[in-house]
Coordinates of C-alpha atoms in Angstrom, one line a residue:
Chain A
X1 CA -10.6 -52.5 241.7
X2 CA -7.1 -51.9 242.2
X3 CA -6.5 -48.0 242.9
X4 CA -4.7 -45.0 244.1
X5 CA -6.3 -42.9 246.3
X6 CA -5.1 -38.9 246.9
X7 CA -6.4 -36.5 249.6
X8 CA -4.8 -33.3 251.5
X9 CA -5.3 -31.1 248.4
X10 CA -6.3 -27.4 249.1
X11 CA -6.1 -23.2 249.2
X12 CA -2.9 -22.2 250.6
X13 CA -1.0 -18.9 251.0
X14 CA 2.9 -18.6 250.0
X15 CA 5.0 -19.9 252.8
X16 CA 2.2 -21.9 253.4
X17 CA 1.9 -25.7 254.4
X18 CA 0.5 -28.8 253.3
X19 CA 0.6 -32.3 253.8
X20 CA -0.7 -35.0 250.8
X21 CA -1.6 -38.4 251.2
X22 CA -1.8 -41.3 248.8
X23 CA -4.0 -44.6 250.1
X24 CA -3.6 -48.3 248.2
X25 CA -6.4 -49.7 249.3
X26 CA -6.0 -52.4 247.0
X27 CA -2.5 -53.7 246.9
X28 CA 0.2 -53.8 249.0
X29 CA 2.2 -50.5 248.9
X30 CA 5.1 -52.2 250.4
X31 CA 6.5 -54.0 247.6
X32 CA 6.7 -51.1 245.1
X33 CA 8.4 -47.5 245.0
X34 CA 6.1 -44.9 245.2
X35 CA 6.2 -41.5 242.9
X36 CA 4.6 -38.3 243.1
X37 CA 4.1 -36.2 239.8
X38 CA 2.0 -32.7 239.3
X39 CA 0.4 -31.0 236.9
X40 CA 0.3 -27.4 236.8
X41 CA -2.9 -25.9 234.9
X42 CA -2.6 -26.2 231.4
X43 CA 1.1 -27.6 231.5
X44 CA 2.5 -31.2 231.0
X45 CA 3.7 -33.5 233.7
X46 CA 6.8 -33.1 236.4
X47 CA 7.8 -35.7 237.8
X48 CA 8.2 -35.0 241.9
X49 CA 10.0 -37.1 244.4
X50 CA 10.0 -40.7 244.6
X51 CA 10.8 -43.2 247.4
X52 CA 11.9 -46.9 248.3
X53 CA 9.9 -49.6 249.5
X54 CA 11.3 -49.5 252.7
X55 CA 11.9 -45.6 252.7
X56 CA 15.8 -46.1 252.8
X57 CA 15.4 -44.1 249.1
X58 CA 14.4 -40.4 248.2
X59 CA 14.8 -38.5 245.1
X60 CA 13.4 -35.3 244.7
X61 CA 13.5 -32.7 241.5
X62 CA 16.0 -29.6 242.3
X63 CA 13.0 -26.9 242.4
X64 CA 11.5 -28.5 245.2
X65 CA 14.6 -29.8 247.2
X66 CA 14.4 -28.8 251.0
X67 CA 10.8 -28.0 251.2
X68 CA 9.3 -31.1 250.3
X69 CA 9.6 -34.5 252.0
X70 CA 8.1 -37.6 250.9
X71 CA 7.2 -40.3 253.2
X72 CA 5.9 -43.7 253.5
X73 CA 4.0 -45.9 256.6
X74 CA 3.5 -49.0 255.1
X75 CA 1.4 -50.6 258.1
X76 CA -0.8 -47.7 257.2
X77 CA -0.4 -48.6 253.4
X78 CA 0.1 -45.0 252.8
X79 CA 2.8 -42.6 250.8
X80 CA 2.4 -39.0 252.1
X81 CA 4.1 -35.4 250.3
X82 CA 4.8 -32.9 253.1
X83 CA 4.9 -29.7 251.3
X84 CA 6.9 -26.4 253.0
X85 CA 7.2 -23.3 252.4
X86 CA 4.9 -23.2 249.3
X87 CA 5.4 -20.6 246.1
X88 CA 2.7 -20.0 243.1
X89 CA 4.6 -22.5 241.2
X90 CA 3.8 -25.4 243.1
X91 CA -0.3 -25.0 242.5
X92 CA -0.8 -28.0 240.3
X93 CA -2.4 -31.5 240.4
X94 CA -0.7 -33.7 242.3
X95 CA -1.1 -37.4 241.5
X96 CA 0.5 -40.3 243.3
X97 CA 1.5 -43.1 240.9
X98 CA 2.9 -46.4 241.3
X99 CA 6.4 -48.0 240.0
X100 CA 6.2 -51.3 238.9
X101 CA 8.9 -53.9 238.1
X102 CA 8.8 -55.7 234.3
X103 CA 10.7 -58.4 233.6
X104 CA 11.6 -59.0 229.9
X105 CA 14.8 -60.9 228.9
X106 CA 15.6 -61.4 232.6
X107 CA 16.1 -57.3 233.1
X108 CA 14.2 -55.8 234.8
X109 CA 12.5 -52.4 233.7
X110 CA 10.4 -49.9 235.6
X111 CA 7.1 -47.9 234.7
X112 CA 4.6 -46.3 236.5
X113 CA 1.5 -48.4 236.1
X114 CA -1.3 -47.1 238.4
X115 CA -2.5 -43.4 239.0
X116 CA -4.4 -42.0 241.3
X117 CA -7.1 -39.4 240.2
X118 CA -4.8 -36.3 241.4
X119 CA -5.6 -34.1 244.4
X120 CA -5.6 -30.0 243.8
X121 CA -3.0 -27.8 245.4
X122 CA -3.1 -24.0 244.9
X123 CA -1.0 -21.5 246.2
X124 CA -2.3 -18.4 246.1
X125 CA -3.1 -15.7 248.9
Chain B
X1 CA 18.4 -33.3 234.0
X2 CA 18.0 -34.9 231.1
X3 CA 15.7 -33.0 228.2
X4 CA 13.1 -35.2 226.6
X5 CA 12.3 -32.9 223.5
X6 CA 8.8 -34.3 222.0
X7 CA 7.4 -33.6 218.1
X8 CA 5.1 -32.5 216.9
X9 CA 3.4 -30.5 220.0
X10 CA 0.1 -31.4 218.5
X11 CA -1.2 -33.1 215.5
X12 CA -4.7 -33.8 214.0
X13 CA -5.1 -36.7 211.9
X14 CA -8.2 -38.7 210.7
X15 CA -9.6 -42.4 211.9
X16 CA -7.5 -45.2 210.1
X17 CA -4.7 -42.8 209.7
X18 CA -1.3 -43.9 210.5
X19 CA -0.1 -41.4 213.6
X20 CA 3.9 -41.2 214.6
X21 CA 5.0 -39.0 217.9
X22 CA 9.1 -38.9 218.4
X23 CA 11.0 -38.1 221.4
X24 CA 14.4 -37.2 221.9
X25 CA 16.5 -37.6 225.1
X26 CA 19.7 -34.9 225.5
X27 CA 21.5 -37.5 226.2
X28 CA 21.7 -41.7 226.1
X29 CA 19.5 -43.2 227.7
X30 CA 19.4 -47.3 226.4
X31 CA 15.5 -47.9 226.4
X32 CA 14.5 -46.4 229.2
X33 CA 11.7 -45.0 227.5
X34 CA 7.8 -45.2 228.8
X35 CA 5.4 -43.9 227.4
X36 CA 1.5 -42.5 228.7
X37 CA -1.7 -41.2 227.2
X38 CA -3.4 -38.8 229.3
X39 CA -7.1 -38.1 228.2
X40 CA -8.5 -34.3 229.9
X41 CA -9.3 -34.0 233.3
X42 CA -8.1 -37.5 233.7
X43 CA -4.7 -39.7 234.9
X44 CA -1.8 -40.5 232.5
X45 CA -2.1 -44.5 231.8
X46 CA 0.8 -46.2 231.1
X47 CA 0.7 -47.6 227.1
X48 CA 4.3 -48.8 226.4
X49 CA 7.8 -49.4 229.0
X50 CA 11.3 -50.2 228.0
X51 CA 10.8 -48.3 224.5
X52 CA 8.8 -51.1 222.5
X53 CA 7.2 -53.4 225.5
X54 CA 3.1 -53.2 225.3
X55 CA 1.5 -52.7 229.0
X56 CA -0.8 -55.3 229.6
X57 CA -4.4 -54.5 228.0
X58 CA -3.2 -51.3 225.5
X59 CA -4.5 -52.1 222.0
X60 CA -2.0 -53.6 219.7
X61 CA -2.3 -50.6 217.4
X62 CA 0.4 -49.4 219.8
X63 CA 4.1 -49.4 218.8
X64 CA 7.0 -47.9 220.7
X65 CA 10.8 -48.1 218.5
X66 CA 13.8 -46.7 219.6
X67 CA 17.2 -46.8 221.6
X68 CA 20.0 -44.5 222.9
X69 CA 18.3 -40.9 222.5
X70 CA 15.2 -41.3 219.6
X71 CA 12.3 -42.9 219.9
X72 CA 8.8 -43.3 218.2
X73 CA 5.3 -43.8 219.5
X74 CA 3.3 -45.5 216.4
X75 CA -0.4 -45.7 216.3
X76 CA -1.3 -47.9 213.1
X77 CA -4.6 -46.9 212.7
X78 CA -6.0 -44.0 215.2
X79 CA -9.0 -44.9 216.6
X80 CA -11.8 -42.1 217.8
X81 CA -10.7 -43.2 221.4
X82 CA -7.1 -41.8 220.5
X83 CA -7.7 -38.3 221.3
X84 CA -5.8 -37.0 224.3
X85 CA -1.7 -35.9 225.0
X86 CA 1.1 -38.6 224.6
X87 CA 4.0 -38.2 227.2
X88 CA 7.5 -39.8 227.0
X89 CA 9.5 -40.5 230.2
X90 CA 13.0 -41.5 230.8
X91 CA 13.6 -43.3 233.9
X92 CA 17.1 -43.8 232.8
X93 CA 18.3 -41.3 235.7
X94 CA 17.0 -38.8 238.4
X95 CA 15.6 -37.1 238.2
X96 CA 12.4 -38.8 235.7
X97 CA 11.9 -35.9 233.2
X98 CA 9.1 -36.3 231.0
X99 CA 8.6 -34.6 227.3
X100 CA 6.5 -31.4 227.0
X101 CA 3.6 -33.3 225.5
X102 CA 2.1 -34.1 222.2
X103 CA -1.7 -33.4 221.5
X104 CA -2.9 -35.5 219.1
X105 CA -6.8 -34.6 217.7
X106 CA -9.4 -36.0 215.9
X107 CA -10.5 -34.4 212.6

C-alpha cells in the first residue's frame, strides 16, 4: 500500500530541538513536493512548510520562519522538518502529506493526496 | 495570508439529509479550492481539488461549487460514514491556509 511514514516525534523543553522525518516507502518522493502540516490538540489544521522536488523550493508559515527548516534526500526517499528553538505553541501533530499534480482541461491543479498518520511533538518542560 | 472563513463550525443532520458547508477566502482565489474530511484521531483525506473535481475513489455524493472567494461542499445524502470535520484549503498562494473547520454529526 502506498504510504507516508512519520517518526522523530517526542517530549521536548522550550528552546528545545527536534528533528522529524517523513519515509515513502511506496512511491517515489522525487517527483512530488512535499508538505508538512500540524495539528495542535483540539485545533484545526496549519499548514507548515513545503518544498520542491529537487529542494531548489521552500515556503514556510511566518510563525515558524527561522527556526524551522525543511529538507529533502531523495536517494534516501525521505522529507525531514528540523525544528529549533521550540515554544508551547509548536506541540501538535505533525503529519507529512504529499502534493500531487491534476490535470483537467490541460491546467494543472495541486492537492495534497496522501497523509501520513502524524507523529507527536510536545513542548513542554 | 489569505483567511479561509468556514460555516457553520458544526452541524448535525440526519442519514439522507441533504448537508451544505461554505467557505470563504479574504480574497480571490480562481478555484484553488481543496477540500478534506478528517475522521478523529485519524489523517485529513483528500475529497475534492480545483473547487468541483472528485478525487479518485470519494463517493459521488460529493459536490464541491464555487469560484473567486465562495465555495460549497455538498453532500446529497449524508451517509453514517459522514461524521468527522470538513477542511477547505486554498493553495492559491503561500502560504496554504486552511478554514477553521466544520464538524458535521450524526443525529
Amino acid at each position: 500500500e502506498v504510504q507516508l511514514v512519520e517518526s522523530g516525534g517526542g517530549l521536548v523543553p522550550p528552546g528545545g530541538s527536534l528533528r522529524l522525518s517523513c519515509a515513502a516507502p511506496g512511491f517515489t518522493l522525487s517527483n512530488f513536493w512535499m508538505i508538512w502540516i500540524r495539528q495542535a490538540p483540539g485545533k484545526g489544521l496549519q499548514w507548515v512548510a513545503n518544498i520542491k522536488q529537487d529542494g531548489s523550493e521552500k515556503y514556510y508559515v511566518d510563525s515558524v520562519k527561522g527556526r524551522f527548516t525543511i529538507s529533502r534526500d531523495n536517494a534516501k526517499n525521505s522529507m525531514y522538518l528540523q525544528m529549533n528553538s521550540l515554544r508551547a505553541e509548536d506541540t501538535a501533530v505533525y503529519y507529512c502529506a504529499r502534493d500531487r499534480d491534476f490535470y483537467e482541461n490541460k491546467i494543472s491543479y495541486d492537492a495534497f493526496d496522501m497523509w501520513g498518520q502524524g507523529t507527536r511533538v510536545t513542548v513542554s518542560s | 495570508a489569505i483567511q479561509m472563513t468556514q460555516s457553520p463550525s458544526s452541524l448535525s443532520a440526519s442519514v439522507g439529509d441533504r448537508v451544505t458547508i461554505t467557505c470563504r477566502a479574504s480574497q480571490g482565489i480562481r478555484n484553488d479550492l481543496g477540500w478534506y474530511q478528517q475522521k478523529p484521531g485519524k489523517a485529513p483525506k483528500l475529497l475534492i481539488y480545483a473547487a468541483s473535481y472528485l478525487h479518485s475513489g470519494v463517493p459521488s455524493r460529493f459536490s464541491g461549487s464555487g469560484s473567486g472567494t465562495d465555495f460549497t461542499l455538498t453532500i446529497s445524502s449524508l451517509q453514517p460514514e459522514d461524521f468527522g470535520t470538513y477542511y477547505c484549503l486554498q493553495d492559491y498562494n503561500y502560504p496554504r491556509t486552511f478554514g477553521q473547520g466544520t464538524k458535521v454529526e450524526i443525529k
